[in-house]
Amino acid sequence: MLQAARRPKLEKLWDLVDEYLHNDTESIMRSMADHFEYTLARNKWNLAPQSLFQAAAYSLRDRMIEWWNDTQEYFYDQDSKRAYYMSIEFLMGRTLTNALISTGLLSPYYEALKEFGENLETIADLEHDAGLGSGGLGRLAACFLDSLATLNYPAWGYGIRYKYGQFKQNIVRGYQVETPDFWLESGNPWEIPRQDIVYKVGMYGSVQYVTRSDGSLAVKWEPGHCVGAVAYDTPIPGFNTKNTLSLRLWSSKPLVDMNPEELKADPWDMLRQNQADEEITSVLYPKADSDSGKELRLKQQYFFSCATLQDIIRRFKKSNRPFAEFPDKVAIQLNDTHPTVSVPELMRILVDEESLPWDQAWAITTKTFGFTNHTVLPEALEKWSVPMFAHLLPRHMQIVFEINHRFLEEVKVKFDCSPEVISRLSIIEESNPQQIRMANLAIVGSHTVNGVARIHSEILQQSVFADWHRLWPGKIINITNGVTPRRWLYCCNPTLSSAVTKQLGGNAWVTDLSLLKDLRSHITQEFLRDVREANKVAKERLRKYVSKLTNGAVDLDTSSLFDTQVKRIHEYKRQLMNILGVIHRYQCLKALTPTERSQQVKRTHIFAGKAAASYQQAKAVIKLINTVADVVNSDPQTKDFLTVVFLPNYSVSLAELIVPATDLSEHISTAGTEASGTSNMKFAMNAGLIIGTLDGANVEIVEACGQENHFIFGATAPEVDKLRAERQSVAIDQRLYNVLISIERGDFGASSNYRWLIDPLWQGNDYYCVAHDFPLYLEAQQCVDADWRTPDVWAHKTVLTMFGMGTFSSDHSIHQYARNIWNIKPARMPTEHITTV
Ligand code: NBG
């Protein structure tokens, strides 16, 4: 608790505060009862399970706050350099079980809830997922926070507190229907609103030139409008350490006093303006199909960048250091291009507000930022139109032009670049209207750029960012993604975790996953049995979930092979190829005699994932999967051998259920398109096998676990390039032909539903190489069936896979970021208060 030396006043108060809360069952029950009565204002007559969840969460939050305050003070005392992870998405999922396990308080809470007549699992299920992200990028940010805390690095996460997270997906007659996800409906007990931490964020207005006291000329931005950014903090506990970090999310609010001229306006206009201010942080990825939608997205990016930088600078200034030392104390990571407007914002603060000369400000800026690229898809490389940017952020526009001008001058002098190269390197694209290329700005403004898997970083170096790689060799590096083994093995698969702990004689592997490799050389029969048992338990859990979801209509056969593809629905991920393969299997089954059929491998094909609301092709895939499921599951000839399910509303907590129950997971993107993928790591860590292409992190996973243990197929990235360059039209394989004809015929409802999917294949307009890879995919699936028929072979492969996953922990990735990009060191607080799990 706060050190005596820094307790200026209220000695009495500190004496009282200095007592830590107790962690025995009875004290926890007492804390919960207090919250029940005083925080939730409930009485014993209305003890709803939801309030029990909240009381548990509040009481646990109290305990985390103690360690969290200590941690912040410890970092301050250590004068540690801190890393700041800026991300527009944090896909946190649920918190309760994870936080209990990290803090070592699982058993007293389990007992406490039992005393109250409830089961911890049931209570944990009541928590609403925090779905402030759409996929891998946001979930990676959440895994990284867990690792940063666990490894005791001084770090903060910064993002946006959206009122509505990623939409809720409903399936109506097979179609995806989106409804808003009001995740805060029952409140969010984990967050602490900091109404006292509010920053002013300016927008619009004009740029003035003013004379400083020394006679020099300064530029001053006079914003036309200001909004407030309020901090909401969530404690992030580390596993088996007291260190507890902060995720600070910003929420927008009106700042009437800051906009005095608006005070005179009509009160109704003012109200509308206030609502518009609040809307800045309403929803994740507002629709960008109109100019106002685009402006709102840019506003969100600037809003959170501006508030975050003010916060970081305020903290830095407490140490009374000169700005030259800023990069010695601050490392900021730009998670993809969304926070890139931070580069001109830091320049504006340093030059306009702190009066630093441009060159010094630029040196500070570029030593501070690192930039991670998460995709090679051209549509995801963000651009903003210059007129829109200049209207919203006039001063930043000037700064971006100046950065670009100086950069291009330097390039021309130092390097002999052709005009084409110069125009590709330019931050400004000379289109009509001109566009700002945010990736170029991020590269110029950062000292290091990284890709997220080896093949992805190579593609960045050799193609997407090839000019930059020639310009600054060594600047683009690779740090392969990872996932946290706490959530993705220890918590979500307790049976398998216990088996590993038993094998290794302790749970040190939870924070050092590389220990798994020691088990590779002596696989025991007992362990193989344990792995099978864990898989059975997980499958049974999923069976119950699906049965409840479908009101008993779908009862999964847990002895069947569970083949899973769960991720965002996108053409490049090729869920289409998967479902076409399922139709082929269905056709094969139909053609067999009952005796032959009974000898086939029984399979359950599981799909889940959301399609972006305006993405027609992806939505058509969802409709096709659901219709195939209806047909296949109700066909008396096949239903005992083949089941297809689409689980609606894919989320972190649904993944926690699906991952441990999966035998085979599909990562079948067209080679060269998936930057990394992280669910591949989750499945493999849970002893699942992979059917996949040599894309993203699959390449490294199969290298680590043995390619012979997985089912790798399809064109490689260079082959895909060649296919595309030569515009080779691939002949349609007979099996694919039969499948397409069946869809055309209306076997799965009106074929007009699937025009988006089928016509390009008939026309040979097959950018994602589905027709090329389809026969190879079917062959790989045949190999899967063959291995599944010999359970011993299968079991060995699963175990070898799991034991090969040591380097795919996010801990491993975070150590590399800390060493190779941020230059930060762990700062672990003394551990006397840890209760072990
Ligand atoms: C995604 C990639 C994935 C990758 C995650 C995390 C975006 C923009 N990119 O392949 O598609 O695993 O980022 O790096 O969401």
Tab-separated table of N, CA, C and O and ligand atoms in Angstrom, residues 89 134-138 140 285 335-336 338 372-375 377 380 452 481 568 572-573 673-681 696, ligand 1:
chain	number	residue	atom	x	y	z
A	89	GLU	N	-9.341	-2.394	-30.805
A	89	GLU	CA	-10.130	-3.542	-30.350
A	89	GLU	C	-9.454	-4.206	-29.152
A	89	GLU	O	-8.232	-4.399	-29.154
A	134	SER	N	-13.516	-7.600	-33.305
A	134	SER	CA	-14.207	-8.424	-34.292
A	134	SER	C	-13.483	-9.726	-34.586
A	134	SER	O	-14.020	-10.585	-35.255
A	135	GLY	N	-12.278	-9.884	-34.114
A	135	GLY	CA	-11.580	-11.131	-34.440
A	135	GLY	C	-10.184	-11.180	-33.857
A	135	GLY	O	-9.934	-10.668	-32.756
A	136	GLY	N	-9.283	-11.762	-34.637
A	136	GLY	CA	-7.934	-12.065	-34.155
A	136	GLY	C	-7.166	-10.876	-33.605
A	136	GLY	O	-6.469	-10.990	-32.598
A	137	LEU	N	-7.322	-9.732	-34.262
A	137	LEU	CA	-6.556	-8.556	-33.845
A	137	LEU	C	-6.902	-8.135	-32.412
A	137	LEU	O	-6.027	-7.842	-31.600
A	138	GLY	N	-8.205	-8.156	-32.109
A	138	GLY	CA	-8.654	-7.747	-30.780
A	138	GLY	C	-8.383	-8.805	-29.734
A	138	GLY	O	-8.075	-8.504	-28.580
A	140	LEU	N	-5.914	-10.921	-29.883
A	140	LEU	CA	-4.464	-10.893	-29.665
A	140	LEU	C	-4.122	-9.834	-28.612
A	140	LEU	O	-3.318	-10.065	-27.707
A	285	TYR	N	-16.419	0.025	-35.099
A	285	TYR	CA	-16.467	0.131	-36.554
A	285	TYR	C	-17.814	0.617	-37.078
A	285	TYR	O	-18.605	-0.160	-37.643
A	335	ASN	N	-1.240	-0.830	-32.790
A	335	ASN	CA	-1.777	-2.128	-33.187
A	335	ASN	C	-2.556	-1.928	-34.477
A	335	ASN	O	-3.710	-1.518	-34.456
A	336	ASP	N	-1.905	-2.203	-35.575
A	336	ASP	CA	-2.433	-1.934	-36.902
A	336	ASP	C	-2.492	-0.411	-37.120
A	336	ASP	O	-2.021	0.356	-36.288
A	338	HIS	N	-4.968	1.709	-37.104
A	338	HIS	CA	-6.020	2.545	-36.487
A	338	HIS	C	-5.513	3.659	-35.572
A	338	HIS	O	-6.083	4.746	-35.589
A	372	THR	N	2.629	-2.576	-35.712
A	372	THR	CA	2.374	-3.964	-36.107
A	372	THR	C	1.377	-3.984	-37.250
A	372	THR	O	0.315	-3.370	-37.145
A	373	ASN	N	1.740	-4.676	-38.315
A	373	ASN	CA	0.795	-4.853	-39.418
A	373	ASN	C	0.122	-6.226	-39.253
A	373	ASN	O	0.778	-7.202	-38.938
A	374	HIS	N	-1.197	-6.265	-39.455
A	374	HIS	CA	-1.929	-7.510	-39.230
A	374	HIS	C	-2.595	-8.068	-40.478
A	374	HIS	O	-3.382	-9.001	-40.370
A	375	THR	N	-2.362	-7.468	-41.621
A	375	THR	CA	-3.012	-8.030	-42.804
A	375	THR	C	-2.323	-7.567	-44.080
A	375	THR	O	-1.751	-6.490	-44.127
A	377	LEU	N	-4.255	-7.835	-46.891
A	377	LEU	CA	-5.380	-7.564	-47.791
A	377	LEU	C	-5.412	-6.082	-48.134
A	377	LEU	O	-5.395	-5.245	-47.230
A	380	ALA	N	-7.730	-3.604	-46.407
A	380	ALA	CA	-7.569	-3.299	-44.993
A	380	ALA	C	-6.429	-2.300	-44.744
A	380	ALA	O	-6.189	-1.903	-43.612
A	452	VAL	N	3.196	-10.627	-38.191
A	452	VAL	CA	2.719	-11.433	-37.072
A	452	VAL	C	2.907	-12.943	-37.240
A	452	VAL	O	2.458	-13.713	-36.406
A	481	ASN	N	2.697	-14.331	-33.636
A	481	ASN	CA	1.657	-14.225	-32.610
A	481	ASN	C	1.705	-15.400	-31.635
A	481	ASN	O	2.344	-16.419	-31.890
A	568	ARG	N	-14.004	-15.413	-38.290
A	568	ARG	CA	-14.814	-14.518	-39.119
A	568	ARG	C	-15.074	-15.172	-40.478
A	568	ARG	O	-14.215	-15.897	-40.981
A	572	TYR	N	-11.431	-15.185	-48.164
A	572	TYR	CA	-10.064	-15.715	-48.160
A	572	TYR	C	-9.897	-16.885	-47.182
A	572	TYR	O	-9.014	-17.716	-47.338
A	573	LYS	N	-10.769	-16.950	-46.187
A	573	LYS	CA	-10.666	-18.047	-45.212
A	573	LYS	C	-11.323	-19.328	-45.748
A	573	LYS	O	-11.179	-20.399	-45.185
A	673	THR	N	-2.692	-15.273	-47.652
A	673	THR	CA	-3.722	-14.288	-47.279
A	673	THR	C	-3.928	-14.136	-45.772
A	673	THR	O	-4.231	-13.050	-45.303
A	674	GLU	N	-3.794	-15.206	-45.008
A	674	GLU	CA	-4.020	-15.114	-43.561
A	674	GLU	C	-2.717	-14.673	-42.917
A	674	GLU	O	-1.708	-15.384	-43.002
A	675	ALA	N	-2.729	-13.511	-42.274
A	675	ALA	CA	-1.464	-13.016	-41.729
A	675	ALA	C	-0.862	-14.033	-40.758
A	675	ALA	O	0.305	-14.413	-40.878
A	676	SER	N	-1.654	-14.461	-39.811
A	676	SER	CA	-1.139	-15.460	-38.880
A	676	SER	C	-2.221	-16.479	-38.552
A	676	SER	O	-2.074	-17.664	-38.779
A	677	GLY	N	-3.356	-15.964	-38.038
A	677	GLY	CA	-4.337	-16.862	-37.450
A	677	GLY	C	-3.869	-17.148	-36.045
A	677	GLY	O	-2.652	-17.253	-35.779
A	678	THR	N	-4.793	-17.200	-35.118
A	678	THR	CA	-4.409	-17.539	-33.743
A	678	THR	C	-5.267	-18.682	-33.214
A	678	THR	O	-4.878	-19.349	-32.265
A	679	SER	N	-6.420	-18.929	-33.863
A	679	SER	CA	-7.222	-20.052	-33.365
A	679	SER	C	-6.505	-21.362	-33.687
A	679	SER	O	-6.620	-22.330	-32.940
A	680	ASN	N	-5.713	-21.375	-34.769
A	680	ASN	CA	-4.917	-22.580	-35.058
A	680	ASN	C	-4.068	-22.963	-33.831
A	680	ASN	O	-3.928	-24.130	-33.480
A	681	MET	N	-3.539	-21.930	-33.149
A	681	MET	CA	-2.700	-22.189	-31.975
A	681	MET	C	-3.538	-22.735	-30.819
A	681	MET	O	-3.116	-23.626	-30.081
A	696	GLY	N	0.031	-18.320	-43.009
A	696	GLY	CA	0.071	-17.746	-41.663
A	696	GLY	C	0.916	-18.584	-40.718
A	696	GLY	O	1.943	-19.160	-41.108
B	1	NBG	C1	-5.859	-10.327	-38.204
B	1	NBG	C2	-5.369	-11.367	-39.208
B	1	NBG	C3	-5.080	-12.680	-38.524
B	1	NBG	C4	-4.149	-12.457	-37.346
B	1	NBG	C5	-4.721	-11.387	-36.422
B	1	NBG	C6	-3.799	-11.059	-35.274
B	1	NBG	C7	-6.879	-8.170	-38.723
B	1	NBG	C8	-6.757	-6.897	-39.461
B	1	NBG	N1	-5.915	-9.038	-38.886
B	1	NBG	O1	-4.483	-13.574	-39.419
B	1	NBG	O2	-6.328	-11.548	-40.211
B	1	NBG	O3	-3.973	-13.634	-36.625
B	1	NBG	O4	-4.935	-10.188	-37.147
B	1	NBG	O5	-2.546	-10.703	-35.720
B	1	NBG	O6	-7.837	-8.372	-38.020
